C-alpha positions in Angstrom: 141.8 117.3 126.1 139.0 118.0 123.5 137.9 114.3 123.7 137.8 114.4 127.5 135.6 117.5 127.6 133.2 116.0 125.1 132.9 112.9 127.1 132.4 114.8 130.3 129.6 116.9 128.8 127.8 113.8 127.4 128.0 112.1 130.7 126.5 115.1 132.5 123.6 115.4 130.2 123.0 111.6 130.2 122.7 111.7 134.0 120.3 114.6 133.9 118.0 112.8 131.5 118.0 109.3 132.9 118.6 109.4 136.7 115.6 109.2 138.9 113.2 107.7 136.4 109.6 107.4 137.8 108.2 103.9 137.7 105.0 103.7 135.7 103.0 101.5 133.3 102.2 102.4 129.7 99.0 104.3 129.3 97.6 102.5 126.3 98.3 99.1 124.6 96.7 99.0 121.2 94.6 95.9 120.8 94.3 95.5 124.6 93.0 98.9 125.7 91.3 99.7 122.4 92.1 100.6 118.8 94.8 102.8 117.3 92.2 105.5 116.8 91.2 105.4 120.5 94.9 105.5 121.5 95.5 108.6 119.3 92.4 110.4 120.7 93.4 109.6 124.3 97.0 110.9 123.8 95.8 114.1 122.1 93.5 114.9 125.0 95.9 113.9 127.7 97.3 116.4 130.3 100.0 114.1 131.5 103.7 115.1 131.3 104.1 112.2 128.8 101.7 109.7 127.4 102.9 106.2 126.4 101.4 104.1 123.6 102.5 100.6 122.7 101.8 98.9 119.4 102.3 95.1 119.3 103.5 93.5 116.1 100.9 93.8 113.3 99.7 95.8 110.3 98.0 99.1 111.1 96.1 100.9 108.4 96.5 104.4 109.6 95.0 105.8 106.4 91.6 104.1 106.9 91.5 104.2 110.7 92.6 107.8 111.4 93.2 109.4 108.0 91.4 112.2 106.2 89.9 111.9 102.7 93.4 111.4 101.3 94.4 109.1 104.1 96.6 111.6 105.9 96.7 111.1 109.6 97.4 114.3 111.7 98.6 113.7 115.2 98.2 116.8 117.4 99.5 115.3 120.8 102.6 116.6 122.4 105.1 114.7 124.6 103.9 111.3 123.4 105.9 108.1 123.1 104.9 105.8 120.3 106.6 102.5 120.9 106.4 99.4 118.6 107.3 95.9 119.5 109.7 95.7 116.5 110.6 97.7 113.5 110.0 94.7 111.2 106.8 93.6 112.9 104.9 97.0 113.3 104.0 98.4 110.0 101.8 101.5 109.9 100.6 102.5 106.4 98.3 104.5 104.2 97.4 104.7 100.5 96.6 108.3 99.5 94.8 108.7 96.2 96.4 112.0 95.2 100.0 113.0 95.5 101.3 116.1 97.3 103.9 117.0 99.9 101.5 118.5 102.3 98.6 116.1 101.8 99.8 112.5 101.9 101.7 111.8 105.1 101.2 108.4 106.7 101.7 110.3 110.0 101.9 114.1 110.4 103.2 115.2 113.8 102.2 118.7 114.6 103.7 119.0 118.1 107.0 118.4 119.8 108.4 116.0 122.4 107.5 112.9 120.4 109.6 109.8 121.0 109.1 107.0 118.4 110.8 103.7 118.3 110.7 100.3 116.5 108.0 101.2 113.9 107.8 101.1 110.1 105.9 103.8 108.3 104.9 103.0 104.8 103.2 105.1 102.2 101.4 102.8 99.7 100.2 105.6 97.4 100.1 105.0 93.7 103.2 106.0 91.8 102.2 107.4 88.4 105.1 106.8 86.0 103.8 109.6 83.7 103.4 112.2 86.4 106.0 115.0 86.9 105.9 114.4 90.7 104.9 111.5 93.0 105.2 113.1 96.4 104.2 110.5 99.0 105.3 111.4 102.5 105.7 108.9 105.3 106.5 111.2 108.1 105.7 115.0 108.1 107.6 116.3 111.1 106.7 119.7 112.5 107.5 119.4 116.2 110.6 120.5 118.2 112.7 118.0 120.1 111.3 114.9 118.4 113.3 111.7 118.6 113.2 108.7 116.3 115.0 105.5 117.1 114.9 102.3 114.9 112.2 103.8 112.7 111.9 102.7 109.0 110.3 105.0 106.4 109.3 103.4 103.1 108.3 105.6 100.1 109.7 107.2 97.0 109.6 111.0 96.7 109.6 113.2 99.9 109.6 110.3 102.3 110.7 112.3 105.3 109.5 115.9 105.4 110.7 118.3 108.1 108.4 121.3 107.8 109.7 123.9 110.3 113.1 125.6 110.0 113.4 126.4 113.7 112.8 122.9 114.9 115.3 120.3 116.2 115.1 116.6 115.5 117.2 113.6 116.3 117.2 110.2 114.4 119.2 107.2 115.5 119.5 103.8 113.8 116.7 104.7 111.4 116.1 103.6 107.8 114.9 106.1 105.2 114.0 104.7 101.7 113.2 106.8 98.7 114.0 108.1 95.2 113.7 111.9 94.8 114.4 114.4 97.6 113.4 111.7 100.0 114.7 113.7 103.0 113.5 117.3 102.6 112.7 120.4 104.5 114.1 122.7 107.1 115.3 122.6 110.7 118.4 121.4 112.5 118.2 117.6 112.1 120.8 115.1 113.3 120.9 111.7 111.6 123.0 109.3 113.7 124.0 106.0 112.2 121.0 105.8 109.8 120.6 103.9 106.6 119.8 106.1 103.5 118.5 103.7 100.9 118.0 104.8 97.3 115.3 102.8 95.6 115.5 101.8 92.0 115.1 104.8 89.7 117.2 107.0 87.5 118.8 110.1 89.0 117.9 109.6 92.7 118.5 112.5 95.0 118.9 111.8 98.7 118.1 115.1 100.3 116.6 118.5 99.4 117.1 120.7 102.4 115.3 124.0 102.7 116.9 126.3 105.3 116.1 129.5 107.1 119.5 130.7 108.4 120.2 127.6 110.5 123.8 127.2 111.5 123.9 123.5 110.8 120.9 122.2 108.9 120.9 118.5 108.0 123.8 116.6 109.6 124.4 113.0 108.7 126.9 111.3 111.1 128.2 107.8 110.5 125.3 106.9 108.1 125.3 104.3 105.4 124.2 104.9 101.8 123.0 101.9 99.9 120.3 101.0 97.4 119.0 99.3 94.4 121.0 101.6 92.1 124.4 101.7 90.6 127.4 103.9 91.5 127.4 107.3 90.0 123.6 107.3 89.3 122.5 109.6 92.2 123.4 112.7 94.1 123.7 113.4 97.8 121.4 116.4 97.6 120.2 119.6 95.9 119.1 122.9 97.4 115.4 123.5 97.7 114.9 126.9 99.3 116.3 129.5 101.7 120.0 128.8 101.5 120.1 125.3 103.1 123.0 123.4 104.6 123.8 119.7 104.7 126.9 117.8 105.6 127.8 114.1 105.5 130.4 113.0 108.2 132.1 109.6 108.3 129.7 108.1 105.8 129.9 104.5 104.5 129.0 104.6 100.8 128.0 101.1 99.8 126.8 103.0 96.7 128.7 106.0 95.6 127.1 109.2 94.2 128.2 111.0 91.0 131.7 112.4 91.0 130.3 115.9 91.6 128.3 114.6 94.5 125.6 117.3 94.5 122.9 118.3 92.1 121.7 121.6 90.6 119.8 124.1 92.8 116.1 124.2 92.5 115.2 127.7 93.8 118.3 129.0 95.4 122.0 128.1 96.0 123.1 126.2 99.1 124.9 127.9 102.0 127.0 124.7 102.4 127.0 121.2 101.0 130.0 119.3 102.2 131.5 116.0 103.3 134.2 114.6 105.7 135.8 111.2 105.7 133.5 109.4 103.3 134.5 105.7 102.9 133.5 103.0 100.5 132.2 99.6 101.6 135.7 98.3 102.1 136.8 101.2 104.3 138.8 103.0 101.6 138.5 106.8 101.3 136.1 108.0 98.6 137.7 110.3 96.0 136.2 113.8 96.8 138.5 115.7 94.4 135.7 116.4 91.9 133.0 117.4 94.4 131.0 120.4 93.3 132.2 123.7 94.8 130.3 126.4 92.9 126.6 127.0 92.2 124.4 129.4 90.4 120.6 129.6 90.3 118.6 131.2 87.6 115.5 131.3 89.8 116.8 133.9 92.3 120.1 134.9 90.6 122.1 133.6 93.6 125.6 132.1 93.4 127.7 130.2 95.9 131.3 129.1 96.2 132.8 127.0 99.0 135.0 124.0 99.8 132.9 120.9 99.7 135.3 118.9 101.8 135.5 119.8 105.6 138.8 119.6 107.5 139.0 117.7 110.8 138.4 120.8 113.0 135.4 121.8 111.0 133.9 118.3 111.2 134.4 118.2 114.9 132.0 121.2 115.4 129.0 119.0 114.2 128.4 117.4 117.6 124.9 116.4 118.8 125.2 119.1 121.5 126.1 121.8 119.1 123.6 120.9 116.4 120.5 120.2 118.6 121.4 120.5 122.2 122.5 124.0 122.9 119.9 124.3 125.7 120.9 121.0 127.3 118.6 118.7 125.3 120.5 115.3 125.0 118.4 113.1 122.7 121.1 110.5 122.4 121.0 110.0 126.2 117.2 109.8 126.1 117.4 107.1 123.4 119.8 104.9 125.4 118.2 101.6 126.0 118.2 99.4 129.1 120.3 96.2 128.8 118.8 92.7 128.7 117.5 91.3 131.9 118.3 87.8 133.4 115.0 86.0 133.7 114.2 83.0 135.9 111.0 81.1 136.6 109.8 79.5 139.8 106.6 77.8 139.1 104.3 80.4 137.6 106.3 83.3 138.9 108.8 85.1 136.6 111.6 87.2 138.2 114.4 89.3 136.8 117.0 91.7 138.0 115.7 95.2 138.6 117.2 98.4 137.1 116.7 101.8 138.6 116.6 103.4 135.1 113.8 101.1 133.9 110.4 102.8 133.9 108.6 99.4 133.5 109.0 95.9 132.1 107.2 94.2 129.2 106.4 90.5 129.4 106.0 88.4 126.2 104.9 84.8 125.7 106.1 83.1 122.5 106.7 86.6 121.1 103.2 87.9 121.9 102.6 90.8 124.3 101.3 89.7 127.8 101.6 92.6 130.2 103.7 95.5 131.4 104.6 96.0 135.1 106.7 98.3 137.2 107.8 95.3 139.4 110.8 93.0 138.7 108.5 90.0 138.8 105.2 88.7 137.2 102.9 85.8 138.1 101.5 84.0 135.1 97.8 82.9 135.4 97.5 79.5 133.7 99.8 79.3 130.7 101.4 76.4 128.7 104.3 74.8 130.5 106.3 74.8 127.2 105.6 78.4 126.2 108.7 80.6 126.2 108.5 83.9 128.2 110.8 86.8 127.8 111.1 90.3 129.4 112.2 93.7 128.0 112.9 96.8 130.0 111.6 100.2 129.0 113.7 103.4 129.4 112.3 106.7 130.6 110.9 107.5 127.1 109.3 104.0 126.8 111.8 102.5 124.4 112.2 98.8 124.8 115.7 97.3 125.2 117.0 93.9 124.2 115.1 90.8 125.1 116.0 88.7 128.1 116.8 85.0 127.9 113.7 82.9 127.6 112.2 80.6 130.2 109.4 78.2 130.4 107.1 77.5 133.3 108.6 74.0 133.5 111.9 75.7 134.4 113.7 75.4 131.1 116.1 78.3 130.3 116.2 79.3 126.7 119.3 81.5 125.8 118.7 84.8 124.0 118.6 84.3 120.2 122.1 85.2 119.0 121.7 83.6 115.6 118.9 85.7 114.2 120.8 86.5 111.0 121.6 83.2 109.2 123.0 82.6 105.7 121.5 80.5 102.9 123.1 77.1 102.4 126.1 76.7 100.2 124.0 75.9 97.0 121.3 78.5 97.6 121.1 82.1 96.6 118.4 84.6 97.4 117.1 86.8 94.6 115.1 89.9 95.8 114.3 93.2 94.2 117.2 95.1 95.8 120.0 92.9 94.6 119.4 93.6 91.0 118.1 96.1 88.5 115.2 96.2 86.0 115.4 96.9 82.3 113.3 96.8 79.2 113.3 93.8 76.9 113.9 94.8 73.3 110.8 95.9 71.5 108.9 96.7 74.7 108.3 99.9 76.7 108.1 98.3 80.2 110.8 97.4 82.6 109.9 93.7 82.4 113.4 92.2 83.0 115.1 91.9 86.3 118.9 91.1 86.4 120.9 90.2 89.5 123.8 92.5 90.3 125.4 90.4 93.1 129.0 89.6 92.3 129.2 86.1 90.8 125.4 86.0 90.0 125.2 88.7 87.3 124.1 86.2 84.7 120.9 85.3 86.6 117.7 87.1 85.6 114.0 86.7 85.4 111.5 88.3 83.2 107.8 88.5 82.4 107.5 86.9 78.9 103.7 86.5 78.2 102.7 90.1 78.7 104.7 93.0 77.2 102.6 95.5 79.1 103.6 94.3 82.5 106.7 95.5 84.4 108.6 93.9 87.2 107.6 95.9 90.3 108.4 95.7 94.0 106.2 94.8 97.0 106.7 94.9 100.8 109.5 93.3 102.6 109.5 89.7 104.0 111.8 87.9 106.4 113.9 84.9 105.5 116.6 83.6 107.8 116.3 86.7 110.0 116.9 89.2 107.2 114.4 91.4 105.5 114.2 91.3 101.7 112.1 93.5 99.4 109.8 91.3 97.3 109.2 91.2 93.6 105.6 92.0 92.5 104.6 89.6 89.8 101.6 89.9 87.5 98.5 87.8 87.9 98.5 85.1 85.2 101.6 86.4 83.4 104.2 83.7 82.7 107.7 84.5 83.8 111.1 82.9 82.9 114.2 82.5 85.1 117.5 82.3 83.2 120.7 80.8 84.7 124.3 80.9 83.4 125.9 78.1 81.5 127.0 75.1 83.6 124.4 75.7 86.4 121.4 73.5 87.0 118.4 74.3 89.2 117.4 71.6 91.6 114.8 73.4 93.7 113.1 76.8 93.8 111.3 78.4 96.8 109.1 81.4 96.6 108.7 83.3 99.9 106.2 86.1 100.2 102.4 86.8 100.2 99.3 87.3 98.1 98.8 91.0 97.3 95.1 90.8 98.3 93.3 90.8 101.6 91.0 87.9 100.9 91.7 85.8 97.8 95.0 83.9 97.7 97.4 83.5 94.8 98.3 80.1 93.3 101.4 78.8 91.6 99.8 77.2 88.6 102.8 76.4 86.4 106.5 75.8 86.6 108.8 74.6 83.9 105.8 73.5 81.8 104.3 71.5 84.6 100.7 72.7 84.7 99.6 70.1 87.2 101.2 72.0 90.0 98.7 73.9 92.2 100.4 75.5 95.2 98.6 78.2 97.2 100.4 81.3 98.6 98.7 81.0 102.0 99.5 84.4 103.4 97.7 87.5 102.2 98.4 91.2 102.6 97.1 91.4 106.1 99.1 88.7 107.9 102.4 88.0 106.0 104.9 90.1 108.0 106.1 87.8 110.7 105.7 84.5 108.8 105.4 84.8 105.0 104.1 82.2 102.7 106.5 79.6 101.5 106.2 77.4 98.3 108.9 74.9 97.4 109.1 73.1 94.1 111.7 70.4 93.6 112.5 69.5 90.0 112.4 65.8 89.1 115.7 66.3 87.2 118.0 69.3 87.4 117.0 72.0 84.9 119.5 73.8 82.7 119.5 77.2 81.1 116.0 78.5 82.1 112.6 77.6 83.3 109.2 79.2 83.5 106.7 79.9 86.3 103.3 81.4 86.6 101.2 82.8 89.5 97.5 83.0 88.9 94.2 84.0 90.6 95.7 87.0 92.4 99.0 88.9 92.3 101.9 87.4 94.2 104.8 89.3 95.9 107.8 87.1 96.5 111.5 86.6 96.8 113.2 83.6 95.1 115.5 81.2 96.8 117.2 79.0 94.2 119.0 75.8 95.0 121.3 75.0 92.2 124.3 72.9 91.4 127.4 73.3 89.3 128.4 70.7 86.7 124.7 69.8 86.4 124.6 71.0 82.8 126.9 71.1 79.8 127.6 74.4 78.2 125.5 75.3 75.2 128.6 75.1 73.0 129.1 71.4 74.0 132.1 72.1 76.2 132.9 70.5 79.5 131.2 72.5 82.3 134.5 72.5 84.2 135.8 75.0 81.6 133.5 77.7 82.9 135.4 80.6 84.5 135.5 80.6 88.3 135.3 83.6 90.6 138.9 83.7 91.9 140.1 86.6 94.1 143.6 87.6 95.3 142.1 87.9 98.8 141.3 84.2 99.1 143.1 82.2 101.8 145.2 79.5 100.0 144.5 77.1 102.9 140.8 77.3 102.4 138.3 76.0 99.9 135.8 78.2 98.0 132.8 77.4 95.8 132.6 78.5 92.2 131.1 81.8 93.3 134.0 82.6 95.6 132.2 81.7 98.8 134.2 80.0 101.5 133.0 76.5 102.4 133.5 74.2 105.4 132.3 71.0 103.8 133.1 69.6 100.3 130.8 67.5 98.2 132.0 64.8 95.8 131.5 65.7 92.1 131.7 69.4 92.7 134.4 71.9 91.6 136.1 74.1 94.2 138.8 76.8 94.3 141.8 75.9 96.4 145.2 77.7 96.4 144.1 79.6 93.2 143.4 76.4 91.3 140.3 74.4 90.2 139.8 71.3 92.2 137.3 68.5 91.4 136.3 66.5 94.4 135.9 62.8 93.7 
């Protein structure tokens, strides 16, 4: 009966939000109607019930275009929709020169009624390793009834800052990256199916709520915790001020916090820090028996004692309606997207099935914005017969739904892309900043060694060898086979060395990324001692996002043990795709490479074949060793 009532209420509020949507076009398309600065100004002075802004894929330097002297952008418009073309493709950033929780926001929203979707906010401020704090805010949120869907926030400390205790906010499908207190502040905030990503640093803390008597505080529902950190090296949160509350419900913990779960209070004790039904990456229950239940704070003399594990009835009270929708506000209904349209072409006329809940439709050609219209058709003026057109429907808040099938003006129908996420080939592995950890080489004081932590690849590493004063850092994300990977940030002119395990030989290496400079390009000037190589990284920091640079070097003979590489002229940011083979090298002790231990698991299907890393294969190659029915098999 309880489930029926919940469903009935949700349906009622959904209908009240969506039904009877008024057809209208967007008010401002950045790059078509003017600049981001002009769009911001128009929205702030608008008297419309809601103002709609669209940002096509691209890099937007908010700090320089609309920021103050410290590159903080303050947005004072209310009831504004900020819609990006895609979360990966629309990157809005700043680079403040001085740290501070109230002075560094990439975007500071002063008013309520904001709807933001498919945008990445990134704070590129300098992180001083010797400073006591590096507070670099992506989003400073002060409004009531703000909604964020598919929004990524990239920073370290204080990434997402909710400043007002009495405000209500809803996030769905968002990503929040950081290190220390990277979700902090007051208010009643509901995080629905979000990724909480701990960046590489010792003693990460996910949240630092600061309450003011709220009944619920921060609520994390069906979120995922992951990161470039190890199990037990971080905490779920610590109390900041005014007896805060935070609960994690139905969390998937790809990375698990310390056994205690929660950190020491900063200025006061929490009113409640608790969990319910936390699971590991395999779906097993996380052991909560050692979670912290008592607190004392020397700052204000407060103490607190409570059960840190909720029962099922207690957990059931943390609904969206209870937490943020007591007055009928239904943000989850407002964030519901319109399904993909069925698109056809008759000559130059594009047509698709209408939807009464669609405010308007966006037309794209080869992934580029063309127009938006309230009609279920659009006539193309001119155009290439082989260009692919697609359509996406906007909901009442302006959020764009999934893409239609593609069509060409010649009548060809292109199915929707259902294979966006691909896997590397059998012999390839992708090395990126987040699937490893950094450490100091003996005798140095910089973290100049990166070691892979992927299962079966933990003997791979790369390090900067010619400069003891240069650490391995991370750069922006790039896309490879439909996935986003955080890049390594190499050092200009510093030679690096990649080391492989015994019995493995490198056949080919590919660097994918960009030059960390707006004008001058980086060059691969050496690899494995070959200084005749001269390969240019042909994408710089202004245009790498959708199609990063790609350099591939094929070794004349398979290389064993290790090899060097050097980027010069300018700093390169890259991921590494290594194509290797097993049995390409003898072990250093002179033994047969077939004696190397294989990655055998009890969960393997005895009827299938697996490579040496435990990955299932569909085709076998002569001369290689495979695992079959728990045994080593050499294919001849």
